[in-house]
Coordinates of C-alpha atoms and ligand atoms in Angstrom, one line a residue:
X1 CA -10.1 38.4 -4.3
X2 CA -7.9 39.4 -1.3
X3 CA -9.3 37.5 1.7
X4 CA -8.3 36.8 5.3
X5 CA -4.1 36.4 6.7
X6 CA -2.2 34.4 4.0
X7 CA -0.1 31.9 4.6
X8 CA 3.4 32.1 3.1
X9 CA 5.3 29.2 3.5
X10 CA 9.1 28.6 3.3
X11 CA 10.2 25.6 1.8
X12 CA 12.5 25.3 4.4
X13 CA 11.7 21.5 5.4
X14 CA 13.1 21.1 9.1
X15 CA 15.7 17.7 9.1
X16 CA 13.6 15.3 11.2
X17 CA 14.8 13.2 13.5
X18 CA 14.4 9.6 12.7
X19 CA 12.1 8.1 15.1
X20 CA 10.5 11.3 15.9
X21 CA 9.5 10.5 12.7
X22 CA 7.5 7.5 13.1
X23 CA 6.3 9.2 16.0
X24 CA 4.8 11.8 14.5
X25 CA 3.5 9.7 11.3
X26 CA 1.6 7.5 13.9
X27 CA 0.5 10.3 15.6
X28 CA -0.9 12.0 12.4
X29 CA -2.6 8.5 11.4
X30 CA -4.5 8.3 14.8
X31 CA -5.2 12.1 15.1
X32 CA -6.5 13.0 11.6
X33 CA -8.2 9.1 11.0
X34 CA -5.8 7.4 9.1
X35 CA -4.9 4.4 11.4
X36 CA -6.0 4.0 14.8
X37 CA -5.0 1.4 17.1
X38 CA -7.4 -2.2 16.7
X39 CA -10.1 -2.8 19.4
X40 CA -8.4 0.0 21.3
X41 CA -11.7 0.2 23.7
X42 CA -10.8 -2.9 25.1
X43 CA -7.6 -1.9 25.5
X44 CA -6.2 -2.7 21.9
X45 CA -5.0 -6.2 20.2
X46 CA -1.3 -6.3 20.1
X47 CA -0.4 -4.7 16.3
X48 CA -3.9 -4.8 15.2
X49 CA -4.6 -1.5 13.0
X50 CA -7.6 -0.3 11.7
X51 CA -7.4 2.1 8.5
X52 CA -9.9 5.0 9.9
X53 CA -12.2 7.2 7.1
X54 CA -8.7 8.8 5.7
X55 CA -7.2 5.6 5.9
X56 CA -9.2 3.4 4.0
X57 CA -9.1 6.3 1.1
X58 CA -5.7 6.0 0.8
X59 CA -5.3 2.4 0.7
X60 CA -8.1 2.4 -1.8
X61 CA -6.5 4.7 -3.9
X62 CA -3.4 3.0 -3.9
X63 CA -5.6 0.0 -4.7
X64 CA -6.8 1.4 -7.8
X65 CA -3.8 3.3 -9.2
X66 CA -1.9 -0.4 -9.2
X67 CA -4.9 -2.0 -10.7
X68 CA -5.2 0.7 -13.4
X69 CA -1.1 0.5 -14.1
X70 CA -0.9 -3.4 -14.0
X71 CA -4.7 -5.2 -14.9
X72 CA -6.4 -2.4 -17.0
X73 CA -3.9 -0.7 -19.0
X74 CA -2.3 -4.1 -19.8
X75 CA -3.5 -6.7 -22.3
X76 CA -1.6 -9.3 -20.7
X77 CA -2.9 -9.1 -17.4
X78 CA -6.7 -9.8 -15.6
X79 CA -7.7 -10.5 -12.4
X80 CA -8.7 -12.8 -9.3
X81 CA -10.3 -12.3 -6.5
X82 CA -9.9 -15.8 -4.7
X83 CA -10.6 -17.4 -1.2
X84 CA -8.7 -16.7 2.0
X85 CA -10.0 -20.2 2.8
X86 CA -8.8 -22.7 0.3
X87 CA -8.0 -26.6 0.7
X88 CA -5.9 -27.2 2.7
X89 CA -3.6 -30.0 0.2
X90 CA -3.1 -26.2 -1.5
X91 CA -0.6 -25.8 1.0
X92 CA 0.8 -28.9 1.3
X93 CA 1.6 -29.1 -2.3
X94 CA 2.9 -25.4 -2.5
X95 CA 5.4 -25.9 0.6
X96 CA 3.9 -23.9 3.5
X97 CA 2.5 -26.8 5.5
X98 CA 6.4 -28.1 5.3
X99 CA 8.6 -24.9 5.2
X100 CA 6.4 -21.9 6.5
X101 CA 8.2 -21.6 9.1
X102 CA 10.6 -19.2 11.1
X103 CA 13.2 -20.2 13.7
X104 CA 11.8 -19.7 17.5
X105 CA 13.4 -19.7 20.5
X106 CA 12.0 -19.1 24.3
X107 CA 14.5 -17.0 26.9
X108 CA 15.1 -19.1 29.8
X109 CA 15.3 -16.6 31.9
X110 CA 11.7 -14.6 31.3
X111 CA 10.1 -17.1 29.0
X112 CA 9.5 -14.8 26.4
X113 CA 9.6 -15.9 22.4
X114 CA 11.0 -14.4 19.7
X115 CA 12.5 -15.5 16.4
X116 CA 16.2 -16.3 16.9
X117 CA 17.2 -14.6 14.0
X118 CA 15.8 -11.0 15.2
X119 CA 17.6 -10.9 18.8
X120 CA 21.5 -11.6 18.0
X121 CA 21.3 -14.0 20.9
X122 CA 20.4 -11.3 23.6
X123 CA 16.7 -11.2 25.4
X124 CA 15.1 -7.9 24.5
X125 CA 13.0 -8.0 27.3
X126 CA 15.0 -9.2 30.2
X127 CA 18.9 -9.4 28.6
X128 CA 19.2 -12.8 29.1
X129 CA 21.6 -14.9 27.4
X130 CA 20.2 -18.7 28.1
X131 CA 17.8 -19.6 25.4
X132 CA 15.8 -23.2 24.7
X133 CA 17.0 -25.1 21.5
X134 CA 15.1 -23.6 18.3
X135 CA 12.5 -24.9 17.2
X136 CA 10.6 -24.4 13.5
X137 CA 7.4 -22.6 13.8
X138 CA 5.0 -22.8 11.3
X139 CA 3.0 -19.2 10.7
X140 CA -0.2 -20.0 9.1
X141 CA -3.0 -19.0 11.0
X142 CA -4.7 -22.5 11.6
X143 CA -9.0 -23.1 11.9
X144 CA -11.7 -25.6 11.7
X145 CA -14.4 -25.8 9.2
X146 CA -17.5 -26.4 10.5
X147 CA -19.1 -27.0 13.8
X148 CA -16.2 -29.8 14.8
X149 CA -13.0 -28.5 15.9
X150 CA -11.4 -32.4 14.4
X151 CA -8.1 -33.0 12.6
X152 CA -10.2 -33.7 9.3
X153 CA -11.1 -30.1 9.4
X154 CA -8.3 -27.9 9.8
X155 CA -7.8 -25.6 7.4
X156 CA -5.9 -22.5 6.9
X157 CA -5.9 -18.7 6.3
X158 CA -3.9 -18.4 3.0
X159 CA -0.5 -16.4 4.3
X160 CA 0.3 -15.2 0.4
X161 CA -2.6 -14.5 -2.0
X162 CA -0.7 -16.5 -4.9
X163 CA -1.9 -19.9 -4.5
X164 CA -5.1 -18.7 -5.7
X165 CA -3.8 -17.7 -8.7
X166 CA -1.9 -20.9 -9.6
X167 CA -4.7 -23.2 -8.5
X168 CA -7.2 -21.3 -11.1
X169 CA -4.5 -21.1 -13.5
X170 CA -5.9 -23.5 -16.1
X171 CA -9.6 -21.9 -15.6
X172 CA -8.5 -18.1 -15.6
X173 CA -6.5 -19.6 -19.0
X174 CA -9.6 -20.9 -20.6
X175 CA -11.6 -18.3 -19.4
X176 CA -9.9 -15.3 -20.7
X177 CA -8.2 -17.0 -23.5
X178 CA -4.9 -15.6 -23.0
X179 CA -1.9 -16.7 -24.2
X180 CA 1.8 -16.8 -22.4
X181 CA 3.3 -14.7 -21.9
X182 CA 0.2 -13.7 -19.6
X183 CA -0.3 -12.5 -15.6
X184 CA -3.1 -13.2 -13.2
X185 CA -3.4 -10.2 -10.3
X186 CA -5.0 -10.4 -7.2
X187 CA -5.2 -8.0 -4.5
X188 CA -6.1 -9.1 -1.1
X189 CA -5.9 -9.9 2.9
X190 CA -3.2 -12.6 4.1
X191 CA -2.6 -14.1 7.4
X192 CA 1.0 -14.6 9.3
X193 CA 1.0 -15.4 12.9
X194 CA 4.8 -13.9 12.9
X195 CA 6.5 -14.3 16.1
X196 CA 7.5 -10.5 16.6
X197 CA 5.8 -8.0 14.6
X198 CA 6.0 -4.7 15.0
X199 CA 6.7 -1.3 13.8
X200 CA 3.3 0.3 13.5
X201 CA 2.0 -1.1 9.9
X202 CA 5.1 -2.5 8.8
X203 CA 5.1 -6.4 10.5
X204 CA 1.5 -6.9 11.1
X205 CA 0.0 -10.5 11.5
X206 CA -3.2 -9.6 9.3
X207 CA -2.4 -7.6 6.4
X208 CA -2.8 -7.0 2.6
X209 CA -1.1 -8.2 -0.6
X210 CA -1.0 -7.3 -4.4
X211 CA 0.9 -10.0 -6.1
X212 CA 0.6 -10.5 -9.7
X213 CA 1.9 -14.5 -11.2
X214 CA 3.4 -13.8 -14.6
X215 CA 3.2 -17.5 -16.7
X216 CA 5.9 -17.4 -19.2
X217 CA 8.0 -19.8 -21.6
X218 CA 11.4 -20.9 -19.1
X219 CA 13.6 -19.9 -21.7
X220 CA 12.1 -16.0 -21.3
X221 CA 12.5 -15.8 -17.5
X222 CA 15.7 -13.5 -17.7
X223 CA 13.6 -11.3 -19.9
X224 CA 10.7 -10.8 -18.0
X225 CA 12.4 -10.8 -14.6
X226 CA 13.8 -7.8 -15.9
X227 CA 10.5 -6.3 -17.1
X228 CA 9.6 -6.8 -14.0
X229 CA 11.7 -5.2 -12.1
X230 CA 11.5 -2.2 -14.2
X231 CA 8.1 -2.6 -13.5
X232 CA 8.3 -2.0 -9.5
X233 CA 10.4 1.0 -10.2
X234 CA 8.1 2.6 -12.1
X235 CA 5.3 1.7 -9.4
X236 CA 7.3 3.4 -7.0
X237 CA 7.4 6.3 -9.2
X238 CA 3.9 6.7 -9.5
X239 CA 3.3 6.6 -5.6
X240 CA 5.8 8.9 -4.7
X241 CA 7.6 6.7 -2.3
X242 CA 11.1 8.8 -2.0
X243 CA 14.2 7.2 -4.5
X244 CA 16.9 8.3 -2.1
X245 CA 15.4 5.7 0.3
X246 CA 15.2 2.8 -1.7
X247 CA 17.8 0.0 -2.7
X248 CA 17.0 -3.1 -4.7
X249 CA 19.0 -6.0 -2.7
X250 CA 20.2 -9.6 -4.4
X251 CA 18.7 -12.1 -2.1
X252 CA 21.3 -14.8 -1.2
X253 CA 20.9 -18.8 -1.7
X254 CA 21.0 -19.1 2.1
X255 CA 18.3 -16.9 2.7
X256 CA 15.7 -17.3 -0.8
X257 CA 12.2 -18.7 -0.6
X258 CA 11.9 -21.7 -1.0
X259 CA 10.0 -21.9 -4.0
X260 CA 12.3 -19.3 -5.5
X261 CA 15.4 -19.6 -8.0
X262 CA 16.1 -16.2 -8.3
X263 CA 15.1 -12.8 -5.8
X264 CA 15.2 -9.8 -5.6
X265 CA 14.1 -7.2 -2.8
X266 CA 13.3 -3.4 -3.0
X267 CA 14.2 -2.4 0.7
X268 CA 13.2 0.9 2.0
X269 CA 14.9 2.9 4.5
X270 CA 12.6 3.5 7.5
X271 CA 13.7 5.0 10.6
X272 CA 13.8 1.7 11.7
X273 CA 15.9 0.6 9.5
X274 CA 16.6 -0.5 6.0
X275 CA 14.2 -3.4 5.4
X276 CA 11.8 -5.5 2.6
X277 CA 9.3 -3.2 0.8
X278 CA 8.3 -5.2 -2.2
X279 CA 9.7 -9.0 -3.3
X280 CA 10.4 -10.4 -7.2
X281 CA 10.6 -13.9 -7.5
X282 CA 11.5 -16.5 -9.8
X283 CA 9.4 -19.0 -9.0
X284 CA 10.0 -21.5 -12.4
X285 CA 7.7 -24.2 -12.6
X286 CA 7.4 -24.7 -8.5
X287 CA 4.2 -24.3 -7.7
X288 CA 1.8 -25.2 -10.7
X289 CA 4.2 -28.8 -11.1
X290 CA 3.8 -29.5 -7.4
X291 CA -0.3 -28.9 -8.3
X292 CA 0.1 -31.0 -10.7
X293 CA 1.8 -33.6 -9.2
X294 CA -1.1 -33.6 -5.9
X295 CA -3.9 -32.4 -7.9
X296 CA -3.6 -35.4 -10.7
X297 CA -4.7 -32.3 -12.8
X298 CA -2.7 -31.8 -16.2
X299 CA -1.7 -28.0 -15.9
X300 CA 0.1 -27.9 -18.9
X301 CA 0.3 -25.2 -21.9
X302 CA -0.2 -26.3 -25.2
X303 CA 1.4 -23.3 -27.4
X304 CA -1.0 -23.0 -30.3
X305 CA 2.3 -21.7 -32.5
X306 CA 4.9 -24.8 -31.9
X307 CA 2.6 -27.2 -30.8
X308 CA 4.5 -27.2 -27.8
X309 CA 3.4 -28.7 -24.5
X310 CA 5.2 -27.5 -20.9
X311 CA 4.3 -26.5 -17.2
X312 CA 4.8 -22.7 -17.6
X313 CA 7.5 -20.7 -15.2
X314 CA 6.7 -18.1 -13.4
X315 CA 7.7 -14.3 -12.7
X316 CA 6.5 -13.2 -9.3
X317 CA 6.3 -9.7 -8.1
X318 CA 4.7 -9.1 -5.0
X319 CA 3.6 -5.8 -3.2
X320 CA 2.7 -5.3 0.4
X321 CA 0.1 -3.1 0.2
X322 CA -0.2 -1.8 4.0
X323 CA 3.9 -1.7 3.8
X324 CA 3.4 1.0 0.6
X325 CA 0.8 3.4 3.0
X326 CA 3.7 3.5 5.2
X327 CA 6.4 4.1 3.0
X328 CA 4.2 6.2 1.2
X329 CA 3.2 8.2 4.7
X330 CA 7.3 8.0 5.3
X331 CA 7.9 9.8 1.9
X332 CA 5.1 12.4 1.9
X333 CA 6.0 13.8 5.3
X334 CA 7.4 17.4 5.0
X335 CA 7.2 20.0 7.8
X336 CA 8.1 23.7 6.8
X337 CA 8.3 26.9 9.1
X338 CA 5.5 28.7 8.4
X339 CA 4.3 32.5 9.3
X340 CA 0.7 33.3 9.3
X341 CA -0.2 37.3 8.9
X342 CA 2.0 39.6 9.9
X343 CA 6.2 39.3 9.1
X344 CA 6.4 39.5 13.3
X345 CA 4.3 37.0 13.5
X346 CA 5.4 33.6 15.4
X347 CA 6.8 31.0 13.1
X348 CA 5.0 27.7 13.9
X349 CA 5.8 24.1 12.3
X350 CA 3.3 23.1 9.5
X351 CA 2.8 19.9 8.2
X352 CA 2.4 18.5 4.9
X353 CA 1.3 15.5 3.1
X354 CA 2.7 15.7 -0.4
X355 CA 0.8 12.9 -1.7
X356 CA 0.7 12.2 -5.6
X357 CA -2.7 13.8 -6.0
X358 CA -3.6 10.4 -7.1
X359 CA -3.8 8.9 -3.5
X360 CA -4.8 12.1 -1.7
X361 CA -8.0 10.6 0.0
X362 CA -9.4 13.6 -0.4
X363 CA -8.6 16.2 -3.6
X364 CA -11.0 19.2 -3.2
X365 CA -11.8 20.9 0.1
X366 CA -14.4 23.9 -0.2
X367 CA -14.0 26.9 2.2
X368 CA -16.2 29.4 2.7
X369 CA -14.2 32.5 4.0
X370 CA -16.6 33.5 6.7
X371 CA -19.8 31.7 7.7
X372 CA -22.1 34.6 6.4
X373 CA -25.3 33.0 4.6
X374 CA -24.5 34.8 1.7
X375 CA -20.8 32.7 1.1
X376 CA -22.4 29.6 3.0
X377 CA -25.0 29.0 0.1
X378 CA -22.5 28.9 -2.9
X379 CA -20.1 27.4 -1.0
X380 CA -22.3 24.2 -0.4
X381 CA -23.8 24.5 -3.7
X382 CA -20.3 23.9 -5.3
X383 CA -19.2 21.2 -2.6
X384 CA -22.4 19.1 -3.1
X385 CA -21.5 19.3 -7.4
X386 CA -17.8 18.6 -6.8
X387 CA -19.0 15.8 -4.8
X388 CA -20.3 14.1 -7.4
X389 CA -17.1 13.4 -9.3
X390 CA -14.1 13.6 -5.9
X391 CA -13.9 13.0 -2.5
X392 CA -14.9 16.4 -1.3
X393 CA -14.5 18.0 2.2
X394 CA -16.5 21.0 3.1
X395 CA -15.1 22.7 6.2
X396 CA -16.7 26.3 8.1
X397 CA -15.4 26.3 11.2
X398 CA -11.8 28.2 12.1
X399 CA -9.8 31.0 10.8
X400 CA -9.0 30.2 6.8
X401 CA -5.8 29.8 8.0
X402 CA -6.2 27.0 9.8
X403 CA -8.3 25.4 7.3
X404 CA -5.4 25.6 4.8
X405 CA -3.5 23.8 7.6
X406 CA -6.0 20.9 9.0
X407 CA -6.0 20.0 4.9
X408 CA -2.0 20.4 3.9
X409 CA -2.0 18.0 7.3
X410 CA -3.7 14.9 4.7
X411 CA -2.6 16.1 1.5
X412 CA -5.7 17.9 -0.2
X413 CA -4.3 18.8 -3.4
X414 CA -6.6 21.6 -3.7
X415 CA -8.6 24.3 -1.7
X416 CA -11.5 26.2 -3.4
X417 CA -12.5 30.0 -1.3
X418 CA -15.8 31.3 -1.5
X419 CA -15.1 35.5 -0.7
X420 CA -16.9 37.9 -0.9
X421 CA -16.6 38.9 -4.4
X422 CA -18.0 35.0 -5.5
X423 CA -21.3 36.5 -5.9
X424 CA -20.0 40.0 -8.0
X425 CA -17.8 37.6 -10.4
X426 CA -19.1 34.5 -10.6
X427 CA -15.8 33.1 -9.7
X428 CA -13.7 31.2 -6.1
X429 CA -9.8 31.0 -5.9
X430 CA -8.5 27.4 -5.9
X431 CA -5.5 27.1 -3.9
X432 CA -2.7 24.5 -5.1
X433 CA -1.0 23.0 -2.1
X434 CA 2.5 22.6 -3.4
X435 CA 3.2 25.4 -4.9
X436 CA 0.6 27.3 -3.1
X437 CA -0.5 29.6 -6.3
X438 CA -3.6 30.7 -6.3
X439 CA -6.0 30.9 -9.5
X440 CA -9.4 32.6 -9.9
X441 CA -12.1 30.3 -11.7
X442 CA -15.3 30.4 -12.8
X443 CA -17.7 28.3 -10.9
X444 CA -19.0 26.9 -14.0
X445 CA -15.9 26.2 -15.4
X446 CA -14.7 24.6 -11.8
X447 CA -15.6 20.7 -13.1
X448 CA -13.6 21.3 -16.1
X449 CA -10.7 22.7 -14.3
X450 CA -10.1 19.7 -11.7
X451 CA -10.5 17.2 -14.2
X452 CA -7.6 18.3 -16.1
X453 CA -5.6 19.0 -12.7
X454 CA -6.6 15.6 -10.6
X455 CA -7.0 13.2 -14.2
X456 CA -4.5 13.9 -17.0
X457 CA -4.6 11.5 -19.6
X458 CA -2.0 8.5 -18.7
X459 CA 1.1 7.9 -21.4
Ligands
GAP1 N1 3.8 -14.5 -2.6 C1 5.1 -14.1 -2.2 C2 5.1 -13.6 -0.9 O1 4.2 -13.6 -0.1 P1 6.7 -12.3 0.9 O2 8.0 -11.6 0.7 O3 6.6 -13.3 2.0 O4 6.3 -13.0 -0.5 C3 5.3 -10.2 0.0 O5 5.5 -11.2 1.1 C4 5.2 -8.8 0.6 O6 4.2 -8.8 1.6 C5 6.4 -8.3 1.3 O7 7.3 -7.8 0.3 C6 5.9 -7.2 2.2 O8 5.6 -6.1 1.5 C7 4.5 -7.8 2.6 N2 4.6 -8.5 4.0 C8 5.1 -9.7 4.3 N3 4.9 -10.0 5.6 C9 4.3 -8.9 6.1 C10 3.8 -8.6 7.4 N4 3.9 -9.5 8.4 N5 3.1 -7.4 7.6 C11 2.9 -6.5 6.6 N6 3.4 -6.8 5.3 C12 4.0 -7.9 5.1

């Protein structure tokens, strides 16, 4: 069973310095493929990200788990999976032709632009002081359709994925004969052409969205505001985004939506700064009235009950979904000292992702200990069966210390070791990477064993 130095860690996590820590999350993303820089041969696209083969596990996985809490394991709830391209009267009757706007300002001085409210009337780039008057600018990403770039053809890539959901409201309704209180959820790419983004993943002008519209009676809203609210806490639960860093912030009059009555933000400590995670609206009757009124369409519920007819209000809460993998990236960080082999040994800095095994892009990594036929044969066998129910890594190469490592770098829940005494027994030691225990298993039993560790039964 014995095989090769151990690694004994010391759950002695080192106190990181802030923005060494967003240096070294962005450094992990590029290194290990979780986000590389956009078009970087050409010399990058200014906050453009790709989500590399680690990447785009994660964000699928995070994907999945909010779809399984919120559209699956709901009866109130189904989904939509609309177009970024949409009419464009959508967006005058919901407000952002008019109002989607932030306030901009150019430095006299160096003639660079930046959104007034951001720069506490200093130039970042040049310290100036002199500034031209402000002036609204509108952030939707504006395009033709068709071959004629004309006025009659603009149109626009939607900046929220909501719309969608209130323009099918009255077909998702008939469809999937719901009754309120009910939810449409859509997950999905948006488009902001913000004046200063920034921050790796965190201000992008391209990024994702899963919003969820919640139609209810307007004499419920306090109620399911709540609920909701509840809900995103128990959402940040599940994906392991740290507590101690989040606070749930009362969004002023002055500084609300303008669709929304009522708002409240969950705000996450970055090293950055403490800023807008996740939004809750209440958006009453807003947007499906303002339909109404352009669309000459009667959106109305009929409640089969009362016979009551009225424009439903609305609950929204709204997720950024490239904001979570950073917050969730921010949260799983941990570095511990480490000492490989011998207590003289040199104590080196490891680093680990402790992803919920849930979003661990991938959960199983197979090991043989040396690259002797005789362990390189099993070991391939059981990675190619493994395979067929998780996202599998088989990896020969380096000391088995150093595999341990490359895979506690992007959170592999579990290791499996093919030794020497695999063939005698029958049997492979599956190393957990959080509490680093180490059980001998069967090889036939190996299937059953994972699917009780990486999919207990939800309550
Ligand atoms: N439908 C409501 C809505 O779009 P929002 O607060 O403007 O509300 C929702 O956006 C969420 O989208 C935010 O809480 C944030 O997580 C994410 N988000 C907004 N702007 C973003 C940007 N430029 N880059 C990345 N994520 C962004």
């Amino acid at each position: 069973m014995g095989f090769g130095p151990s690694i004994q860690c010391h759950y002695k996590y080192m106190k990181l310095e802030k923005n060494d820590l967003m240096e070294k999350i962005i450094s992990l993303a590029k290194r290990r493929g979780f986000i590389f820089p956009g078009s970087e041969i050409y010399g990058g696209l200014a906050n453009s990200w790709d989500y590399g083969p680690l990447g785009v596990e994660l964000k699928n996985n995070i994907k999945k788990l909010w779809w399984k809490m919120f559209v699956q394991q709901r009866d109130d709830i189904v989904g939509l999976d609309s177009d970024i391209i949409m009419n464009p009267k959508v967006w005058e009757a919901s407000g952002h032709v008019g109002n989607f706007t932030d306030p901009l300002v150019e430095c006299k001085k160096c003639h660079g632009r930046f959104r007034e409210d951001q720069i506490g009337g200093t130039c970042p780039n040049c310290s100036g002081k002199a500034f031209t008057e402000t002036k609204q600018f509108n952030m939707m990403f504006r395009t033709h359709l068709g071959p004629v770039e004309e006025d009659d053809n603009v149109v626009y890539l939607r900046p929220e994925t909501a719309q969608g959901m209130f323009v099918d409201f009255a077909q998702v309704l008939e469809s999937s004969r719901k009754k309120i209180p009910f939810g449409i959820a859509q997950i999905g790419k948006v488009f902001r052409n913000e004046i200063t983004p920034g921050n790796f993943v965190f201000r992008t002008r391209e990024f994702e969205q899963m919003e969820i519209e919640y139609f209810i009676h307007p004499s419920d809203w306090e109620k399911y505001f709540d609920h909701w609210l509840e809900q995103q806490k128990a959402w940040l639960a599940a994906v392991g985004i740290d507590q101690a860093r989040i606070k749930f912030v009362e969004i002023p009059d002055t500084d609300r939506a303008h669709y929304s009555k009522r708002s409240i933000d969950t705000e996450f400590v970055y090293p950055f700064g403490q800023k807008e995670l996740y939004g809750l609206a209440y958006r009453t009757d807003f947007d499906l009235s303002s339909h109404e009124k352009k669309s000459g369409k009667n959106l109305k519920y009929k409640d089969p009950v009362t016979g009551e007819s009225y424009l439903p209000h609305v609950i929204e809460p709204t997720w950024g979904l490239t904001r979570t993998v950073l917050a969730v990236l921010l949260s799983a960080y941990s570095e511990s000292e480490a000492r490989s082999g011998k207590e003289d040994a040199v104590h080196e800095t490891e680093v680990t992702l402790r992803l919920p095994k849930e979003l661990a892009p991938i959960k199983i990594a197979i090991l043989p200990l040396s690259r002797k036929d005789e362990l390189i044969g099993p070991a391939q066998e059981i990675y190619h069966n493994l395979q067929k129910n998780w996202m599998c890594q088989y990896d020969e190469t380096a000391s088995i210390g150093k595999r341990y490592r490359r895979q506690d770098e992007i959170g592999t829940p579990y290791c499996v070791t093919v030794d020497f005494e695999t063939a005698n027994d029958k049997s492979v030691t599956v190393r957990d990477r959080d509490t680093m225990k180490q059980d001998r298993v069967k090889i036939v039993e190996l299937v059953e064993y994972f699917r009780e560790k990486l999919e207990p039964p939800r309550t």
